[in-house]
PDB file of C-alpha atoms and ligand atoms in Angstrom:
ATOM      1  CA  LYS A  28      -6.360  21.267  11.256  1.00 86.00           C
ATOM      2  CA  ALA A  29      -5.019  18.875   8.635  1.00 97.00           C
ATOM      3  CA  LYS A  30      -2.862  20.331   5.866  1.00 98.00           C
ATOM      4  CA  ALA A  31      -1.890  17.180   3.981  1.00 98.00           C
ATOM      5  CA  ILE A  32      -3.365  13.761   3.303  1.00 98.00           C
ATOM      6  CA  LEU A  33      -0.908  10.927   2.722  1.00 98.00           C
ATOM      7  CA  PHE A  34      -2.327   7.908   0.938  1.00 98.00           C
ATOM      8  CA  ASP A  35      -1.094   4.376   0.868  1.00 98.00           C
ATOM      9  CA  LEU A  36      -1.632   3.012  -2.668  1.00 97.00           C
ATOM     10  CA  ASP A  37      -2.233  -0.742  -2.781  1.00 95.00           C
ATOM     11  CA  GLY A  38      -5.522  -1.568  -1.066  1.00 95.00           C
ATOM     12  CA  VAL A  39      -6.490   2.081  -0.537  1.00 98.00           C
ATOM     13  CA  LEU A  40      -6.729   3.872  -3.897  1.00 98.00           C
ATOM     14  CA  THR A  41      -6.944   0.636  -5.888  1.00 97.00           C
ATOM     15  CA  ASP A  42      -7.330  -3.076  -5.256  1.00 95.00           C
ATOM     16  CA  THR A  43      -3.780  -4.102  -6.192  1.00 96.00           C
ATOM     17  CA  SER A  44      -3.447  -5.726  -2.751  1.00 94.00           C
ATOM     18  CA  GLU A  45      -5.431  -8.597  -4.295  1.00 95.00           C
ATOM     19  CA  TYR A  46      -2.883  -8.836  -7.152  1.00 97.00           C
ATOM     20  CA  HIS A  47       0.002  -8.852  -4.657  1.00 97.00           C
ATOM     21  CA  TYR A  48      -1.705 -11.725  -2.833  1.00 97.00           C
ATOM     22  CA  GLN A  49      -2.292 -13.698  -6.059  1.00 97.00           C
ATOM     23  CA  ALA A  50       1.371 -13.269  -7.057  1.00 98.00           C
ATOM     24  CA  TRP A  51       2.650 -14.410  -3.629  1.00 98.00           C
ATOM     25  CA  LYS A  52       0.177 -17.300  -3.665  1.00 98.00           C
ATOM     26  CA  GLN A  53       1.480 -18.523  -7.025  1.00 98.00           C
ATOM     27  CA  LEU A  54       5.064 -18.396  -5.736  1.00 98.00           C
ATOM     28  CA  ALA A  55       4.144 -20.145  -2.480  1.00 98.00           C
ATOM     29  CA  ASP A  56       2.276 -22.891  -4.385  1.00 98.00           C
ATOM     30  CA  GLU A  57       5.309 -23.499  -6.595  1.00 98.00           C
ATOM     31  CA  GLU A  58       7.517 -23.802  -3.526  1.00 98.00           C
ATOM     32  CA  GLY A  59       5.001 -26.085  -1.793  1.00 98.00           C
ATOM     33  CA  ILE A  60       4.548 -23.598   1.050  1.00 98.00           C
ATOM     34  CA  PRO A  61       1.028 -23.099   2.453  1.00 97.00           C
ATOM     35  CA  LEU A  62      -0.268 -19.509   2.372  1.00 98.00           C
ATOM     36  CA  THR A  63      -3.786 -18.458   3.305  1.00 97.00           C
ATOM     37  CA  LYS A  64      -5.674 -15.247   2.687  1.00 97.00           C
ATOM     38  CA  GLU A  65      -5.867 -14.740   6.470  1.00 96.00           C
ATOM     39  CA  GLU A  66      -2.082 -14.973   6.789  1.00 96.00           C
ATOM     40  CA  ASN A  67      -1.774 -12.559   3.887  1.00 96.00           C
ATOM     41  CA  ASP A  68      -3.968 -10.003   5.635  1.00 92.00           C
ATOM     42  CA  ALA A  69      -2.241 -10.379   8.982  1.00 92.00           C
ATOM     43  CA  HIS A  70       1.404 -10.602   7.862  1.00 94.00           C
ATOM     44  CA  LEU A  71       1.889  -9.539   4.231  1.00 95.00           C
ATOM     45  CA  ARG A  72      -0.579  -6.715   3.615  1.00 92.00           C
ATOM     46  CA  GLY A  73       1.330  -3.461   3.188  1.00 92.00           C
ATOM     47  CA  VAL A  74       4.654  -5.139   3.959  1.00 95.00           C
ATOM     48  CA  GLY A  75       7.567  -4.739   1.516  1.00 95.00           C
ATOM     49  CA  ARG A  76       8.725  -7.387  -0.943  1.00 97.00           C
ATOM     50  CA  ARG A  77      11.659  -8.863   0.971  1.00 97.00           C
ATOM     51  CA  ASP A  78       9.938  -8.777   4.371  1.00 96.00           C
ATOM     52  CA  SER A  79       6.901 -10.480   2.823  1.00 97.00           C
ATOM     53  CA  LEU A  80       9.061 -13.270   1.388  1.00 98.00           C
ATOM     54  CA  MET A  81      10.862 -13.673   4.728  1.00 98.00           C
ATOM     55  CA  TYR A  82       7.484 -14.329   6.356  1.00 98.00           C
ATOM     56  CA  ILE A  83       6.472 -16.864   3.699  1.00 98.00           C
ATOM     57  CA  ILE A  84       9.731 -18.888   3.877  1.00 98.00           C
ATOM     58  CA  ARG A  85      10.211 -18.559   7.647  1.00 97.00           C
ATOM     59  CA  GLY A  86      11.931 -21.553   9.202  1.00 93.00           C
ATOM     60  CA  ARG A  87      13.054 -22.898   5.819  1.00 96.00           C
ATOM     61  CA  ASN A  88      16.565 -22.851   4.388  1.00 95.00           C
ATOM     62  CA  TYR A  89      17.074 -20.823   1.240  1.00 97.00           C
ATOM     63  CA  SER A  90      20.269 -19.259  -0.128  1.00 98.00           C
ATOM     64  CA  GLU A  91      20.460 -15.538  -0.942  1.00 98.00           C
ATOM     65  CA  GLU A  92      20.474 -16.494  -4.618  1.00 98.00           C
ATOM     66  CA  GLN A  93      17.228 -18.429  -4.233  1.00 98.00           C
ATOM     67  CA  ILE A  94      15.716 -15.510  -2.282  1.00 98.00           C
ATOM     68  CA  GLN A  95      16.593 -13.090  -5.086  1.00 98.00           C
ATOM     69  CA  ASP A  96      15.121 -15.485  -7.629  1.00 98.00           C
ATOM     70  CA  MET A  97      11.868 -15.819  -5.681  1.00 98.00           C
ATOM     71  CA  MET A  98      11.494 -12.035  -5.303  1.00 98.00           C
ATOM     72  CA  LYS A  99      12.001 -11.679  -9.051  1.00 98.00           C
ATOM     73  CA  ARG A 100       9.456 -14.398  -9.845  1.00 98.00           C
ATOM     74  CA  LYS A 101       6.839 -12.802  -7.578  1.00 98.00           C
ATOM     75  CA  ASN A 102       7.437  -9.412  -9.145  1.00 98.00           C
ATOM     76  CA  ASP A 103       7.117 -10.897 -12.647  1.00 98.00           C
ATOM     77  CA  TYR A 104       3.747 -12.443 -11.700  1.00 98.00           C
ATOM     78  CA  TYR A 105       2.619  -9.139 -10.173  1.00 98.00           C
ATOM     79  CA  ASN A 106       3.688  -7.179 -13.262  1.00 98.00           C
ATOM     80  CA  LYS A 107       1.742  -9.579 -15.462  1.00 98.00           C
ATOM     81  CA  LEU A 108      -1.346  -8.944 -13.311  1.00 97.00           C
ATOM     82  CA  ILE A 109      -1.051  -5.144 -13.452  1.00 97.00           C
ATOM     83  CA  GLU A 110      -0.214  -5.025 -17.160  1.00 96.00           C
ATOM     84  CA  LYS A 111      -3.767  -4.345 -18.216  1.00 91.00           C
ATOM     85  CA  MET A 112      -4.756  -1.995 -15.396  1.00 97.00           C
ATOM     86  CA  SER A 113      -6.763   1.029 -16.498  1.00 97.00           C
ATOM     87  CA  PRO A 114      -8.277   4.166 -14.916  1.00 98.00           C
ATOM     88  CA  SER A 115     -11.419   2.118 -14.232  1.00 98.00           C
ATOM     89  CA  GLU A 116      -9.513   0.406 -11.384  1.00 98.00           C
ATOM     90  CA  VAL A 117      -9.226   3.524  -9.231  1.00 98.00           C
ATOM     91  CA  VAL A 118     -11.558   3.064  -6.256  1.00 98.00           C
ATOM     92  CA  PRO A 119     -14.961   4.633  -7.122  1.00 97.00           C
ATOM     93  CA  GLY A 120     -14.880   8.309  -6.105  1.00 97.00           C
ATOM     94  CA  GLY A 121     -11.091   8.224  -5.618  1.00 98.00           C
ATOM     95  CA  LYS A 122     -10.261  10.639  -8.388  1.00 98.00           C
ATOM     96  CA  GLU A 123     -12.974  13.044  -7.211  1.00 98.00           C
ATOM     97  CA  LEU A 124     -11.571  12.892  -3.675  1.00 98.00           C
ATOM     98  CA  LEU A 125      -8.080  13.815  -4.905  1.00 98.00           C
ATOM     99  CA  GLN A 126      -9.516  16.730  -6.900  1.00 98.00           C
ATOM    100  CA  GLU A 127     -11.501  17.843  -3.862  1.00 98.00           C
ATOM    101  CA  ILE A 128      -8.334  17.846  -1.713  1.00 98.00           C
ATOM    102  CA  ARG A 129      -6.597  20.033  -4.268  1.00 98.00           C
ATOM    103  CA  GLN A 130      -9.549  22.444  -4.477  1.00 98.00           C
ATOM    104  CA  ALA A 131      -9.586  22.735  -0.683  1.00 98.00           C
ATOM    105  CA  GLY A 132      -5.941  23.884  -0.769  1.00 98.00           C
ATOM    106  CA  LEU A 133      -4.621  20.782   0.996  1.00 98.00           C
ATOM    107  CA  LYS A 134      -1.600  18.782  -0.134  1.00 98.00           C
ATOM    108  CA  SER A 135      -1.745  15.136  -1.115  1.00 98.00           C
ATOM    109  CA  ALA A 136       0.996  12.542  -1.360  1.00 98.00           C
ATOM    110  CA  VAL A 137       1.410   8.821  -1.874  1.00 98.00           C
ATOM    111  CA  ALA A 138       3.257   6.792   0.774  1.00 98.00           C
ATOM    112  CA  SER A 139       3.558   3.305  -0.707  1.00 98.00           C
ATOM    113  CA  ALA A 140       5.972   0.478   0.086  1.00 97.00           C
ATOM    114  CA  SER A 141       5.800  -0.626  -3.529  1.00 97.00           C
ATOM    115  CA  LYS A 142       8.583  -0.272  -6.073  1.00 97.00           C
ATOM    116  CA  ASN A 143       5.859  -0.568  -8.719  1.00 98.00           C
ATOM    117  CA  CYS A 144       3.998   2.439  -7.327  1.00 98.00           C
ATOM    118  CA  ARG A 145       4.676   4.846 -10.214  1.00 98.00           C
ATOM    119  CA  ILE A 146       3.701   2.339 -12.922  1.00 97.00           C
ATOM    120  CA  VAL A 147       0.384   1.723 -11.154  1.00 98.00           C
ATOM    121  CA  LEU A 148      -0.293   5.475 -10.675  1.00 98.00           C
ATOM    122  CA  GLU A 149       0.445   6.027 -14.371  1.00 98.00           C
ATOM    123  CA  ARG A 150      -1.859   3.210 -15.487  1.00 97.00           C
ATOM    124  CA  LEU A 151      -4.603   4.627 -13.236  1.00 98.00           C
ATOM    125  CA  GLN A 152      -3.910   8.100 -14.676  1.00 98.00           C
ATOM    126  CA  ILE A 153      -3.890   9.758 -11.243  1.00 98.00           C
ATOM    127  CA  ILE A 154      -0.154  10.475 -10.943  1.00 98.00           C
ATOM    128  CA  ASP A 155      -0.617  14.204 -11.655  1.00 98.00           C
ATOM    129  CA  LEU A 156      -3.091  14.600  -8.791  1.00 98.00           C
ATOM    130  CA  PHE A 157      -0.367  14.188  -6.151  1.00 98.00           C
ATOM    131  CA  ASP A 158       2.047  16.797  -4.816  1.00 98.00           C
ATOM    132  CA  GLY A 159       4.558  14.147  -3.781  1.00 98.00           C
ATOM    133  CA  ILE A 160       5.234  10.450  -4.275  1.00 98.00           C
ATOM    134  CA  ALA A 161       7.098   8.333  -1.732  1.00 98.00           C
ATOM    135  CA  ASP A 162       7.501   4.717  -2.829  1.00 98.00           C
ATOM    136  CA  GLY A 163       9.504   1.547  -2.261  1.00 96.00           C
ATOM    137  CA  ASN A 164      12.641   3.276  -3.512  1.00 96.00           C
ATOM    138  CA  SER A 165      12.405   6.235  -1.100  1.00 98.00           C
ATOM    139  CA  VAL A 166      13.439   4.785   2.258  1.00 97.00           C
ATOM    140  CA  VAL A 167      15.334   1.806   3.672  1.00 96.00           C
ATOM    141  CA  ASN A 168      13.112   0.862   6.613  1.00 96.00           C
ATOM    142  CA  GLY A 169       9.722  -0.459   5.496  1.00 95.00           C
ATOM    143  CA  LYS A 170       6.357  -0.206   7.295  1.00 96.00           C
ATOM    144  CA  PRO A 171       5.695  -0.549  10.258  1.00 96.00           C
ATOM    145  CA  ALA A 172       8.704   1.828  10.482  1.00 97.00           C
ATOM    146  CA  PRO A 173       7.426   5.425  10.180  1.00 98.00           C
ATOM    147  CA  ASP A 174      10.043   6.469   7.595  1.00 98.00           C
ATOM    148  CA  ILE A 175       7.923   6.400   4.431  1.00 98.00           C
ATOM    149  CA  PHE A 176       5.211   8.610   5.962  1.00 98.00           C
ATOM    150  CA  VAL A 177       7.745  11.056   7.429  1.00 98.00           C
ATOM    151  CA  PHE A 178       9.449  11.205   4.020  1.00 98.00           C
ATOM    152  CA  ALA A 179       6.089  11.860   2.272  1.00 98.00           C
ATOM    153  CA  ALA A 180       5.280  14.653   4.755  1.00 98.00           C
ATOM    154  CA  GLY A 181       8.625  16.253   3.942  1.00 98.00           C
ATOM    155  CA  LEU A 182       7.927  16.051   0.198  1.00 98.00           C
ATOM    156  CA  VAL A 183       4.822  18.191   0.666  1.00 98.00           C
ATOM    157  CA  GLY A 184       6.435  20.502   3.241  1.00 98.00           C
ATOM    158  CA  THR A 185       4.065  19.616   6.053  1.00 98.00           C
ATOM    159  CA  SER A 186       4.758  18.806   9.721  1.00 98.00           C
ATOM    160  CA  VAL A 187       3.761  15.328  10.792  1.00 98.00           C
ATOM    161  CA  ILE A 188       1.191  16.694  13.244  1.00 98.00           C
ATOM    162  CA  ASP A 189      -0.668  18.314  10.333  1.00 98.00           C
ATOM    163  CA  CYS A 190      -0.841  15.099   8.290  1.00 98.00           C
ATOM    164  CA  ILE A 191      -3.516  12.449   8.004  1.00 98.00           C
ATOM    165  CA  GLY A 192      -2.321   9.022   6.837  1.00 98.00           C
ATOM    166  CA  VAL A 193      -4.673   6.592   5.093  1.00 98.00           C
ATOM    167  CA  GLU A 194      -3.859   2.852   5.197  1.00 98.00           C
ATOM    168  CA  ASP A 195      -5.419  -0.566   4.566  1.00 96.00           C
ATOM    169  CA  ALA A 196      -2.701  -2.469   6.458  1.00 96.00           C
ATOM    170  CA  ASP A 197      -2.121  -2.746  10.194  1.00 96.00           C
ATOM    171  CA  ALA A 198       1.625  -2.369   9.529  1.00 95.00           C
ATOM    172  CA  GLY A 199       0.796   0.865   7.710  1.00 97.00           C
ATOM    173  CA  VAL A 200      -1.362   2.244  10.528  1.00 98.00           C
ATOM    174  CA  GLU A 201       1.509   1.439  12.918  1.00 98.00           C
ATOM    175  CA  ALA A 202       3.848   3.405  10.647  1.00 98.00           C
ATOM    176  CA  ILE A 203       1.457   6.395  10.586  1.00 98.00           C
ATOM    177  CA  LYS A 204       0.971   6.421  14.363  1.00 98.00           C
ATOM    178  CA  THR A 205       4.693   6.055  15.034  1.00 98.00           C
ATOM    179  CA  ALA A 206       5.240   9.009  12.676  1.00 98.00           C
ATOM    180  CA  GLY A 207       2.971  11.047  14.969  1.00 98.00           C
ATOM    181  CA  MET A 208       0.101  11.448  12.502  1.00 98.00           C
ATOM    182  CA  TYR A 209      -3.651  10.905  12.577  1.00 98.00           C
ATOM    183  CA  ALA A 210      -4.468   7.479  11.084  1.00 98.00           C
ATOM    184  CA  LEU A 211      -7.470   6.536   8.980  1.00 98.00           C
ATOM    185  CA  GLY A 212      -7.721   2.745   8.596  1.00 98.00           C
ATOM    186  CA  VAL A 213      -9.448   1.245   5.559  1.00 98.00           C
ATOM    187  CA  GLY A 214     -10.932  -2.226   6.096  1.00 97.00           C
ATOM    188  CA  PRO A 215     -12.515  -4.282   8.868  1.00 96.00           C
ATOM    189  CA  LYS A 216     -12.215  -2.637  12.335  1.00 96.00           C
ATOM    190  CA  GLU A 217     -10.596  -5.768  13.817  1.00 96.00           C
ATOM    191  CA  ARG A 218      -7.614  -5.372  11.473  1.00 95.00           C
ATOM    192  CA  PHE A 219      -6.267  -2.256  13.202  1.00 96.00           C
ATOM    193  CA  LYS A 220      -4.819  -1.837  16.663  1.00 96.00           C
ATOM    194  CA  ARG A 221      -4.112   1.905  16.642  1.00 97.00           C
ATOM    195  CA  ALA A 222      -6.268   3.571  13.963  1.00 98.00           C
ATOM    196  CA  ASP A 223      -7.931   6.854  15.026  1.00 97.00           C
ATOM    197  CA  LYS A 224     -10.832   6.136  12.712  1.00 97.00           C
ATOM    198  CA  VAL A 225     -11.814   3.263  10.412  1.00 97.00           C
ATOM    199  CA  VAL A 226     -13.879   3.139   7.209  1.00 97.00           C
ATOM    200  CA  PRO A 227     -14.754  -0.211   5.579  1.00 97.00           C
ATOM    201  CA  THR A 228     -13.646   0.953   2.101  1.00 97.00           C
ATOM    202  CA  MET A 229     -12.495   4.142   0.352  1.00 98.00           C
ATOM    203  CA  GLU A 230     -15.447   3.879  -2.024  1.00 97.00           C
ATOM    204  CA  ASN A 231     -17.053   7.301  -2.288  1.00 94.00           C
ATOM    205  CA  VAL A 232     -15.260   8.629   0.789  1.00 98.00           C
ATOM    206  CA  ARG A 233     -15.313  12.438   0.633  1.00 97.00           C
ATOM    207  CA  LEU A 234     -12.924  14.946   2.182  1.00 97.00           C
ATOM    208  CA  ARG A 235     -15.416  15.808   4.915  1.00 96.00           C
ATOM    209  CA  ASP A 236     -15.541  12.099   5.929  1.00 96.00           C
ATOM    210  CA  ILE A 237     -11.754  12.132   6.351  1.00 96.00           C
ATOM    211  CA  LEU A 238     -11.643  15.415   8.264  1.00 95.00           C
ATOM    212  CA  ALA A 239     -14.601  14.714  10.589  1.00 88.00           C
ATOM    213  CA  ASP A 240     -13.722  13.256  14.019  1.00 75.00           C
TER     214      ASP A 240
HETATM  215  P1  B16 B 315       6.535  -4.257  -4.538  1.00 81.29           P
HETATM  216  P2  B16 B 315       1.401  -0.250  -0.316  1.00 81.29           P
HETATM  217  C1  B16 B 315       2.764  -2.527  -0.692  1.00 81.29           C
HETATM  218  O1  B16 B 315       2.179  -1.355  -1.212  1.00 81.29           O
HETATM  219  C2  B16 B 315       1.817  -3.696  -0.852  1.00 81.29           C
HETATM  220  O2  B16 B 315       0.679  -3.523  -0.023  1.00 81.29           O
HETATM  221  C3  B16 B 315       2.507  -4.979  -0.482  1.00 81.29           C
HETATM  222  O3  B16 B 315       1.630  -6.066  -0.718  1.00 81.29           O
HETATM  223  C4  B16 B 315       3.791  -5.160  -1.307  1.00 81.29           C
HETATM  224  O4  B16 B 315       4.496  -6.306  -0.912  1.00 81.29           O
HETATM  225  C5  B16 B 315       4.670  -3.919  -1.112  1.00 81.29           C
HETATM  226  O5  B16 B 315       3.934  -2.749  -1.470  1.00 81.29           O
HETATM  227  C6  B16 B 315       5.924  -3.984  -1.965  1.00 81.29           C
HETATM  228  O6  B16 B 315       5.546  -3.959  -3.320  1.00 81.29           O
HETATM  229  O7  B16 B 315       6.852  -5.705  -4.520  1.00 81.29           O
HETATM  230  O8  B16 B 315       5.699  -3.841  -5.743  1.00 81.29           O
HETATM  231  O9  B16 B 315       7.745  -3.378  -4.370  1.00 81.29           O
HETATM  232  O10 B16 B 315       0.223  -0.936   0.295  1.00 81.29           O
HETATM  233  O11 B16 B 315       2.402   0.263   0.685  1.00 81.29           O
HETATM  234  O12 B16 B 315       0.991   0.798  -1.353  1.00 81.29           O
HETATM  235 MG1   MG B 316      -1.715  -0.955   1.280  1.00 81.29          MG
END
């Protein structure tokens, strides 16, 4: 019996994963480094800022100063892209789902790798619908490490075995499974190695769809 639902943000509750990709793509283009959408999905989706950059520049020589500068540039591009976000960019039915979870007496939390998580939740006007928010500032080890999901479970006072984690990234599903939780993957089936269940999108997903085996 699930007692809490822990949601990844980017790519689950809203399509900011596309903005992250566009921002990385702009940086990679400027550096003359090839980066495809397929590589993004396989290696960058759900992965934190520094780890993402380390994948992009792998095998190339950059100083720590240049690395810091590139992370800042990417974040500036991303912030430009999310500047005009509005509540219309919550996945259709997303707000209703969060209200339904509350009405059912279950807890909900965000477990996002993003340091921009709170800004996005505020722009979407859904921040008040969560009982806890774990973001890129909460833990040291990023997904696929389980830390962010374990931290989110603690925020809502729920044991990991009573939590369902929802993720669009394979690294995120790995994190959920390693945390000992039930994992709902969002996206194409082939993307996930260990998801307990997969839905193609969160569009109009209801609580009963999440709870049903
Ligand atoms: P930031 P999630 C992740 O958020 C994104 O999926 C990933 O693309 C991004 O690199 C990471 O957050 C860090 O984001 O640069 O804003 O700190 O999917 O875990 O909600
Ligand atoms: Mg995600």
